[in-house]
Short mmCIF file of N, CA and C in Angstrom, two decimals:
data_model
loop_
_atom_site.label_atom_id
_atom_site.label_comp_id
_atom_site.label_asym_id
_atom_site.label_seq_id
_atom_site.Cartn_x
_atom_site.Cartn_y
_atom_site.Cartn_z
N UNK A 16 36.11 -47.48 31.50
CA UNK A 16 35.90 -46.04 31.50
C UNK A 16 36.81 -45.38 32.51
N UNK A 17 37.20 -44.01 32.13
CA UNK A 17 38.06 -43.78 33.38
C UNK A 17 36.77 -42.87 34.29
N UNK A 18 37.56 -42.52 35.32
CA UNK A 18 37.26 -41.98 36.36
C UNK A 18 36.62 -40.48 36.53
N UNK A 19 36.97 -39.94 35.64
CA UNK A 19 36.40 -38.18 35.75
C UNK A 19 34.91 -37.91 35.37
N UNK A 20 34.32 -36.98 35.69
CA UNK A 20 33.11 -37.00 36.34
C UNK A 20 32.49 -37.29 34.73
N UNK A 21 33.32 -37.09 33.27
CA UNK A 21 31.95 -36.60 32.07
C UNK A 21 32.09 -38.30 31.25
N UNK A 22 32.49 -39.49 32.31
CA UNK A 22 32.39 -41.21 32.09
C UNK A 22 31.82 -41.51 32.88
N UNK A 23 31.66 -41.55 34.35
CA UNK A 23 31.47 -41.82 35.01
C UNK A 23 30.07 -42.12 35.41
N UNK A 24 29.14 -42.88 35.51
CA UNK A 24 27.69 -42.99 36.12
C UNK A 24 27.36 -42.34 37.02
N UNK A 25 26.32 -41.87 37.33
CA UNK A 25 25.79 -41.80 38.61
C UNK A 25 25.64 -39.89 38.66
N UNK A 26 25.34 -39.78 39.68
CA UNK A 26 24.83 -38.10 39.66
C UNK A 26 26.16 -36.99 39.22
N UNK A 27 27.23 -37.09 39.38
CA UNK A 27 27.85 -36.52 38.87
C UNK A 27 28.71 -36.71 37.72
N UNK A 28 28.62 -37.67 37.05
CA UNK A 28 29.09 -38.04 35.64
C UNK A 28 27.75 -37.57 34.48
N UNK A 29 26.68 -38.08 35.16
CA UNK A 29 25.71 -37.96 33.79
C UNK A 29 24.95 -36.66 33.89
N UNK A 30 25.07 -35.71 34.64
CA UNK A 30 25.35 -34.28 34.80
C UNK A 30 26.17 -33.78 34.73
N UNK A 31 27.55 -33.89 34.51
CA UNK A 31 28.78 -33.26 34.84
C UNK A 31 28.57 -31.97 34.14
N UNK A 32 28.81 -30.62 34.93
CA UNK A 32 28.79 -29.25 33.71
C UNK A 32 29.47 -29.45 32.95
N UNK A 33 30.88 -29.58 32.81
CA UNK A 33 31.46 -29.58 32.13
C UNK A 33 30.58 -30.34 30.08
N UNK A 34 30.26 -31.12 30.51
CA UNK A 34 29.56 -32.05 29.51
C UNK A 34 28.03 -31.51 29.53
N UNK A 35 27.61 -30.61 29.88
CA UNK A 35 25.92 -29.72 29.51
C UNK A 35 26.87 -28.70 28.67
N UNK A 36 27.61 -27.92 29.60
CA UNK A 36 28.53 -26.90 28.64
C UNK A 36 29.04 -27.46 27.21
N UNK A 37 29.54 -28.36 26.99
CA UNK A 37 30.17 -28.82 26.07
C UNK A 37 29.06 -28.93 24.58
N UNK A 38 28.40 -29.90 25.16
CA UNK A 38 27.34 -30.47 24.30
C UNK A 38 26.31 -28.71 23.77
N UNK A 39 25.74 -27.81 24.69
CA UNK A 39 25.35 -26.86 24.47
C UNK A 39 26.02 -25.96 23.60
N UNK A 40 27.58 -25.35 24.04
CA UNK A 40 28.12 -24.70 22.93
C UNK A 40 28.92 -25.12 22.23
N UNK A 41 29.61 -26.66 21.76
CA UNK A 41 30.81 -26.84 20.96
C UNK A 41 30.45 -27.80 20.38
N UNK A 42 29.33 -28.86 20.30
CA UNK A 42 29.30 -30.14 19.80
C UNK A 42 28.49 -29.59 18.55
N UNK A 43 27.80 -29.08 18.52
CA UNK A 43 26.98 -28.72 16.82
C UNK A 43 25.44 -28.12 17.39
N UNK A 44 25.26 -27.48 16.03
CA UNK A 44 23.91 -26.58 16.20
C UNK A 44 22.95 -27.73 15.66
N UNK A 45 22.90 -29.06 15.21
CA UNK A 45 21.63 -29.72 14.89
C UNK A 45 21.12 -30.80 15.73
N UNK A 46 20.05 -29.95 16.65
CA UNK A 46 19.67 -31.05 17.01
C UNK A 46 18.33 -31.74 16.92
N UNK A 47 18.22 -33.25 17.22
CA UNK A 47 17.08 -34.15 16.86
C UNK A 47 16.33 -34.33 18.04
N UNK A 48 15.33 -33.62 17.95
CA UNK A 48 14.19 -33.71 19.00
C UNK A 48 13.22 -34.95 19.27
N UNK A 49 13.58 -36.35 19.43
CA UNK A 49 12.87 -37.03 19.33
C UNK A 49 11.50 -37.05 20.52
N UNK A 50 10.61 -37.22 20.04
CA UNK A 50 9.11 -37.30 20.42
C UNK A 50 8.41 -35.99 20.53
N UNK A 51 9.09 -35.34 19.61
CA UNK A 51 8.27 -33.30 19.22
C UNK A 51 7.47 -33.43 18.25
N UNK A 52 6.48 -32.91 18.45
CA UNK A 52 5.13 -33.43 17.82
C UNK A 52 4.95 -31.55 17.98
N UNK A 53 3.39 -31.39 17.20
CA UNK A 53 2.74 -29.89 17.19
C UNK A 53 1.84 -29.94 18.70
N UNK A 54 2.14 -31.05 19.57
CA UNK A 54 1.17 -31.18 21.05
C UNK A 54 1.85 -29.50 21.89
N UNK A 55 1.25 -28.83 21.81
CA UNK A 55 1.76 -27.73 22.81
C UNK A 55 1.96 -27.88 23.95
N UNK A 56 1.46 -28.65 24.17
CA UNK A 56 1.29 -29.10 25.72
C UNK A 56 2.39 -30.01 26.55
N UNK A 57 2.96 -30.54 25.35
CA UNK A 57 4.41 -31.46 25.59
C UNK A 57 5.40 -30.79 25.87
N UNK A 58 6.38 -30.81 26.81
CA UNK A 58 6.99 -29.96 27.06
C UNK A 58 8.78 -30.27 25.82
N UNK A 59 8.36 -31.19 25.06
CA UNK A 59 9.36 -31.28 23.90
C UNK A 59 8.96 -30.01 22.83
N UNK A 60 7.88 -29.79 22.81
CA UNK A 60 7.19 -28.47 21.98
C UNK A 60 8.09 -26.97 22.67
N UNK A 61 8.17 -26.53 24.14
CA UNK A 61 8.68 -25.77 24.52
C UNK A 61 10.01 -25.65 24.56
N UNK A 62 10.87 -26.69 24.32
CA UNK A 62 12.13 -27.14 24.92
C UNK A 62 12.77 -26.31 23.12
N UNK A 63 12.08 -27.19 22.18
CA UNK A 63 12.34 -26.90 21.01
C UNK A 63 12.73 -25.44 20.87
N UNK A 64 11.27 -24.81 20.80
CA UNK A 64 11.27 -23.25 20.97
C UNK A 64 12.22 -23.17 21.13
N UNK A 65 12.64 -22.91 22.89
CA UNK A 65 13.99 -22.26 23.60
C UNK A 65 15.12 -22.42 22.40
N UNK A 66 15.29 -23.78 22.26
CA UNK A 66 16.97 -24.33 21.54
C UNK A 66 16.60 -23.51 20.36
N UNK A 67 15.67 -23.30 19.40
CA UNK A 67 15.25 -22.44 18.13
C UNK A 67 16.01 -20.67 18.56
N UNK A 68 15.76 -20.01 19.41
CA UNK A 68 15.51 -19.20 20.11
C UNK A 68 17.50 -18.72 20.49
N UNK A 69 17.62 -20.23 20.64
CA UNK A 69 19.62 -19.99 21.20
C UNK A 69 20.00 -20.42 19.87
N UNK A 70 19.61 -20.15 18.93
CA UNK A 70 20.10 -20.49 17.81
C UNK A 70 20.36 -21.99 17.15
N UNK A 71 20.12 -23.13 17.65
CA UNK A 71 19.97 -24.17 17.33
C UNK A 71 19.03 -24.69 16.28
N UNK A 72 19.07 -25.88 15.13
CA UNK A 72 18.07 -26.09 14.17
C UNK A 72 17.35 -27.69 15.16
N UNK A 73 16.40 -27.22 15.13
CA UNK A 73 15.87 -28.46 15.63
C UNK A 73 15.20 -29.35 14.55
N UNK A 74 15.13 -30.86 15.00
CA UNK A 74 14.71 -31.78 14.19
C UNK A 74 13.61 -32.58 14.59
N UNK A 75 12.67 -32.28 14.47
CA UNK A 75 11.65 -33.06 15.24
C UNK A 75 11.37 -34.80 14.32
N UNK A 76 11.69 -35.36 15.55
CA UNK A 76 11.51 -36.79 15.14
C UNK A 76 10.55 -37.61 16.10
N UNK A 77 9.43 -38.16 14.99
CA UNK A 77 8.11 -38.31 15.90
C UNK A 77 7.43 -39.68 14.60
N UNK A 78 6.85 -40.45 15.19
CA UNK A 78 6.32 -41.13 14.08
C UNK A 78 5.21 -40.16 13.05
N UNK A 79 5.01 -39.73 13.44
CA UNK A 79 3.44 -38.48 13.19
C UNK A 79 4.60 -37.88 11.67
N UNK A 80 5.68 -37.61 12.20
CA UNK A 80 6.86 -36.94 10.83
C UNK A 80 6.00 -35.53 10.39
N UNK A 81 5.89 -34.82 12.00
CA UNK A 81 5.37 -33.62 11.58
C UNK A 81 5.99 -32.16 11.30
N UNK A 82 5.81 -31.51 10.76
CA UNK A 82 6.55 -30.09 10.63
C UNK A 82 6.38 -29.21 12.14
N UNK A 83 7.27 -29.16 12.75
CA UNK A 83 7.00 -28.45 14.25
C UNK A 83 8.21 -27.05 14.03
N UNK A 84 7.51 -25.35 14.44
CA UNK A 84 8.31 -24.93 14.27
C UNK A 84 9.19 -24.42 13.15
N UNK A 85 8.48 -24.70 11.96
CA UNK A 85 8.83 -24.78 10.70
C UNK A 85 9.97 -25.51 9.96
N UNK A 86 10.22 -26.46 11.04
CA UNK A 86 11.28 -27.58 10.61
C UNK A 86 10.51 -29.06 10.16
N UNK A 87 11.12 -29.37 9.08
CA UNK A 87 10.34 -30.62 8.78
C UNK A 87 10.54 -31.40 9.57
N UNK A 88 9.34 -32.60 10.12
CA UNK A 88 10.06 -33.89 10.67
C UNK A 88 10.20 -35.32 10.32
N UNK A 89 10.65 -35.92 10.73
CA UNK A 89 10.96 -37.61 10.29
C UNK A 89 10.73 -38.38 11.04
N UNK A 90 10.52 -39.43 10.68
CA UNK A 90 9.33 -40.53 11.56
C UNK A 90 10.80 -41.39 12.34
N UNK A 91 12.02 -41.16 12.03
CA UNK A 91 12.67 -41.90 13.11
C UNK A 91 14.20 -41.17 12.44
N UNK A 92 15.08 -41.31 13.46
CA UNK A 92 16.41 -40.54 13.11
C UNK A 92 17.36 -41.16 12.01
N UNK A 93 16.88 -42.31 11.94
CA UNK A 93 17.40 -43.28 10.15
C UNK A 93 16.79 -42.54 9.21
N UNK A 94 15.80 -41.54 9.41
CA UNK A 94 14.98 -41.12 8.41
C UNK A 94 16.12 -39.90 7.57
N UNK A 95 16.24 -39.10 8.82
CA UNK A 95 16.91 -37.76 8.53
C UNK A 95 18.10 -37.96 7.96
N UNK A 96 17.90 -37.02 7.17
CA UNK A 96 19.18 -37.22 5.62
C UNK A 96 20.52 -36.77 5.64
N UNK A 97 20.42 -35.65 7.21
CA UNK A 97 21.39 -35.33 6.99
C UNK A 97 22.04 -35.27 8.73
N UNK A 98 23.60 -34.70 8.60
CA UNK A 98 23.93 -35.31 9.67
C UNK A 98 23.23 -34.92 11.62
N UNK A 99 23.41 -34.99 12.18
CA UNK A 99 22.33 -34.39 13.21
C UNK A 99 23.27 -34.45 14.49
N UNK A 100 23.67 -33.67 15.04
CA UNK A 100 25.03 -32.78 16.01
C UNK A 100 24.31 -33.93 17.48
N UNK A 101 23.03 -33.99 18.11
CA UNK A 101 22.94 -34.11 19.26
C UNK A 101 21.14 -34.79 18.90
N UNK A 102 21.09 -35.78 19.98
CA UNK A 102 19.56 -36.31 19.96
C UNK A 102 19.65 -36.43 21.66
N UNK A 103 18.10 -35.08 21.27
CA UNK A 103 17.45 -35.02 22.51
C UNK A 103 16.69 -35.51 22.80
N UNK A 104 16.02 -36.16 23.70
CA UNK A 104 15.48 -37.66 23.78
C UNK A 104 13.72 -37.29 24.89
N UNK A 105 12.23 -36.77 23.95
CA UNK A 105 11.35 -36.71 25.04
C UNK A 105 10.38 -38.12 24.43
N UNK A 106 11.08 -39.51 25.70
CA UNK A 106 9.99 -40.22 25.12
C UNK A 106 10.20 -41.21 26.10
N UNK A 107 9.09 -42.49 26.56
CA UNK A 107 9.25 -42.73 28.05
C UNK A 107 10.62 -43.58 28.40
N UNK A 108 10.63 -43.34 29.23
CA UNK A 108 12.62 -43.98 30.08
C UNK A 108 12.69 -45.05 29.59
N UNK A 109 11.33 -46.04 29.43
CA UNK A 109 11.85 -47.38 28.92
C UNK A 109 11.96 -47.75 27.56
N UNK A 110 12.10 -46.34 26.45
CA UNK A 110 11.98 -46.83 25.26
C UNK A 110 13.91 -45.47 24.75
N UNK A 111 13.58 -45.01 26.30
CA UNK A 111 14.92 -43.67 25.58
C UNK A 111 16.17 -44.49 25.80
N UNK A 112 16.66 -45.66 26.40
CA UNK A 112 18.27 -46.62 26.03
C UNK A 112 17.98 -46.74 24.24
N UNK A 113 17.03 -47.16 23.83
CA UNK A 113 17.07 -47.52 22.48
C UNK A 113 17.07 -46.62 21.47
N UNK A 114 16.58 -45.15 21.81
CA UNK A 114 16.67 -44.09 21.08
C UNK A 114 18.08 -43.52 21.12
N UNK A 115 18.89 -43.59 22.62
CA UNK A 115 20.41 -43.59 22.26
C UNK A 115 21.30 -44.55 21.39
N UNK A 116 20.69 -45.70 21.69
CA UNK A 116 21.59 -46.42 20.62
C UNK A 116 21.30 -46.57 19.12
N UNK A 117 20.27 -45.42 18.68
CA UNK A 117 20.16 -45.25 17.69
C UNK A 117 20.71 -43.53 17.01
N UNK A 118 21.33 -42.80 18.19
CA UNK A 118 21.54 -42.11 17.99
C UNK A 118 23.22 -42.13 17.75
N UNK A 119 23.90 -43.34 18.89
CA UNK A 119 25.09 -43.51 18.09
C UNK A 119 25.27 -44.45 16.75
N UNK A 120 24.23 -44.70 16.18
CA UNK A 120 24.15 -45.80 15.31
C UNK A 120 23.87 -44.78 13.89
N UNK A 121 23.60 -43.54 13.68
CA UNK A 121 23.69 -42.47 12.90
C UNK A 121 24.73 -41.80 13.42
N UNK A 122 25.63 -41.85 13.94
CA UNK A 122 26.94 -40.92 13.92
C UNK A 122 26.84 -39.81 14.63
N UNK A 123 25.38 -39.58 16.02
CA UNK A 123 25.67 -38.11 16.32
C UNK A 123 26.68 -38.25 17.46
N UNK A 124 27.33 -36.90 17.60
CA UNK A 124 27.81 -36.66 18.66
C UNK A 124 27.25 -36.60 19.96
N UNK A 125 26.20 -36.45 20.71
CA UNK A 125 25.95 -36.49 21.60
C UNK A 125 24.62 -36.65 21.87
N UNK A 126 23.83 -37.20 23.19
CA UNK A 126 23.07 -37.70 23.32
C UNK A 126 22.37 -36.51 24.85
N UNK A 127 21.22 -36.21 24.58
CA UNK A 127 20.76 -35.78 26.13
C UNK A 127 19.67 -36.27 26.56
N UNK A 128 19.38 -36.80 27.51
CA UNK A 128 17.88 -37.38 28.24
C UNK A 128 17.11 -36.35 29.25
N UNK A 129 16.76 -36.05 29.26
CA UNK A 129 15.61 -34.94 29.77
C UNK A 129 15.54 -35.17 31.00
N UNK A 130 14.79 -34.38 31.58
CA UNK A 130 14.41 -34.58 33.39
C UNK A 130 13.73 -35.80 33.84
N UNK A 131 14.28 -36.43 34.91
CA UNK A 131 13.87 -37.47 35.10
C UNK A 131 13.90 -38.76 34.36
N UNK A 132 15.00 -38.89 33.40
CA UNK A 132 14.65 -40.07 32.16
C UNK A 132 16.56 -40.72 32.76
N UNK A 133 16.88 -41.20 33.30
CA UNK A 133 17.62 -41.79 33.59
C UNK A 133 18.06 -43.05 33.44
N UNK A 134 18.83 -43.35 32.69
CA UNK A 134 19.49 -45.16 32.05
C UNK A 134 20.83 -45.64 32.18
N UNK A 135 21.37 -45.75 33.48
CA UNK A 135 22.76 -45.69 33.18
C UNK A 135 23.72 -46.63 31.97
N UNK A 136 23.04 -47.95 31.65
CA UNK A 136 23.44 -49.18 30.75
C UNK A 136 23.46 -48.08 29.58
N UNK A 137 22.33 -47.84 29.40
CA UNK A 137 22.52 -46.95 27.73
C UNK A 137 23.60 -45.73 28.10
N UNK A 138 23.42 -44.78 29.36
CA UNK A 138 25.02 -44.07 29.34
C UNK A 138 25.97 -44.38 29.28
N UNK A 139 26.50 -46.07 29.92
CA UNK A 139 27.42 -46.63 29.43
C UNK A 139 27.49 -47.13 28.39
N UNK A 140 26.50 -47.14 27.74
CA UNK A 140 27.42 -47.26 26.07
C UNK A 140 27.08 -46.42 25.10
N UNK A 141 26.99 -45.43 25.35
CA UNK A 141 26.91 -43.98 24.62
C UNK A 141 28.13 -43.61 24.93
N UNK A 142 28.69 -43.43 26.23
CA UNK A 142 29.73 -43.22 26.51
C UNK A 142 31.33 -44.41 25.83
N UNK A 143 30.51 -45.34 25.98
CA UNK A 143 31.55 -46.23 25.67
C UNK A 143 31.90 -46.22 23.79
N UNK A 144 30.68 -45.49 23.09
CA UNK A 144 30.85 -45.61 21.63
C UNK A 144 31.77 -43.85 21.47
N UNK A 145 31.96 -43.32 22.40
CA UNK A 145 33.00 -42.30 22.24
C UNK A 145 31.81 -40.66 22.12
N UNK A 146 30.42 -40.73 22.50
CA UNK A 146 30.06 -39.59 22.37
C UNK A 146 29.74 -38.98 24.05
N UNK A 147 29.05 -37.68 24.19
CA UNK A 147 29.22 -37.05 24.81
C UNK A 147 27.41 -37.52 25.56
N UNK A 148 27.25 -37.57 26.78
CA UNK A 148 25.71 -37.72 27.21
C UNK A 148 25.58 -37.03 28.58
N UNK A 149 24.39 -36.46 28.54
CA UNK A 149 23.58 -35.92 29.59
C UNK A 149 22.59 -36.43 30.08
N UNK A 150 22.04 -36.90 31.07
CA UNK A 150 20.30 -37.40 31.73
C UNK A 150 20.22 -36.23 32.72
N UNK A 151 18.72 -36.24 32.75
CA UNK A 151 17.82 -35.72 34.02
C UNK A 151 18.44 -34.16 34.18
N UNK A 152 18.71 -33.72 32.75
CA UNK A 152 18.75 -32.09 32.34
C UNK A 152 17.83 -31.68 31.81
N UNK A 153 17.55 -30.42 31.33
CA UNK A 153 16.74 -30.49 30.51
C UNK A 153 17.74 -28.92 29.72
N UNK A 154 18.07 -28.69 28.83
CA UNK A 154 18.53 -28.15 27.97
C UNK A 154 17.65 -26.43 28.11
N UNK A 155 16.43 -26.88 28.12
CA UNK A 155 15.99 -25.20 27.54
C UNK A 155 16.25 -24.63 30.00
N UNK A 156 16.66 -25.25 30.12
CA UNK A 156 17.05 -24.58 31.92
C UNK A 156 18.33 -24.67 31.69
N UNK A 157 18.88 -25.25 30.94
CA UNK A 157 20.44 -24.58 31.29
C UNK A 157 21.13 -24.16 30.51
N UNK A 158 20.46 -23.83 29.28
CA UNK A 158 21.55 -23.06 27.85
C UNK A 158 20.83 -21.42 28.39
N UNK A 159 20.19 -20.86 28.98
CA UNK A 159 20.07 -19.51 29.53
C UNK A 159 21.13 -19.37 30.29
N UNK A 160 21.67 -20.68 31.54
CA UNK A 160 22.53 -20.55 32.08
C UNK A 160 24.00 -20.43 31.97
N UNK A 161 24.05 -20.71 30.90
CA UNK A 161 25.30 -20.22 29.95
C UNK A 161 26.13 -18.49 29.68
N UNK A 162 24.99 -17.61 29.76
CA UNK A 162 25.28 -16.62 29.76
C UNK A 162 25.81 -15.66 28.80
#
């Protein structure tokens, strides 16, 4: 991997703005919400909203394969038929490396891990399969920040 901050491990690679910016406005409007369920209380339920809200289609992917938001959902991202821009990842740290490598294993472009969900092995090879990744962001705090 080379050296600049949006390869790189560690607090300023798997944050790099440059790569929240990127992934937020240029990589695609579809993204796959994995572990968004109708729980209000989950903060994948709110996150959704927001990205709905900045114009994004969200995909809720949940075993449950519930309609959240008025988007249908699918019980796993092999499910969804069609192509899916970014998989946002609310589900526990030790099961979200495997939800990335299923997210480059459907062809998306980019991968984000939520607050506190940190994996560097799976950023290195998200990174290493050529897509774009974020950890320990959370999307609906920094696409306002966009402006």
């Amino acid at each position: 991997m080379s050296a600049d901050s949006t390869t790189t491990a560690g607090t300023a690679g798997y944050s790099a703005p440059e790569a929240v910016r990127r992934i937020l406005t240029s990589t695609g409007d579809t993204w796959a919400v994995v572990g968004l369920s109708n729980n209000r209380a989950r903060a994948a339920y709110g996150v959704a909203a927001v990205l709905q809200r900045f114009g994004k289609r969200i995909v809720p992917v949940h075993p449950k394969a519930e309609t959240v938001h008025g988007e249908r959902g699918y019980a796993s991202l092999a499910d969804v038929p069609f192509r899916v821009d970014v998989v946002d990842v609310f589900v526990n740290g030790d099961l979200a490396g495997g939800v990335a490598d299923e997210a480059v294993a459907i062809g998306a472009k980019a991968v984000w891990f939520q607050l506190d969900v940190i994996d560097e092995a799976a950023f290195a090879r998200v990174r290493e399969a050529g897509l774009d990744m974020v950890m320990d962001r959370c999307p609906a705090i920094e696409i306002p920040r966009l402006g």
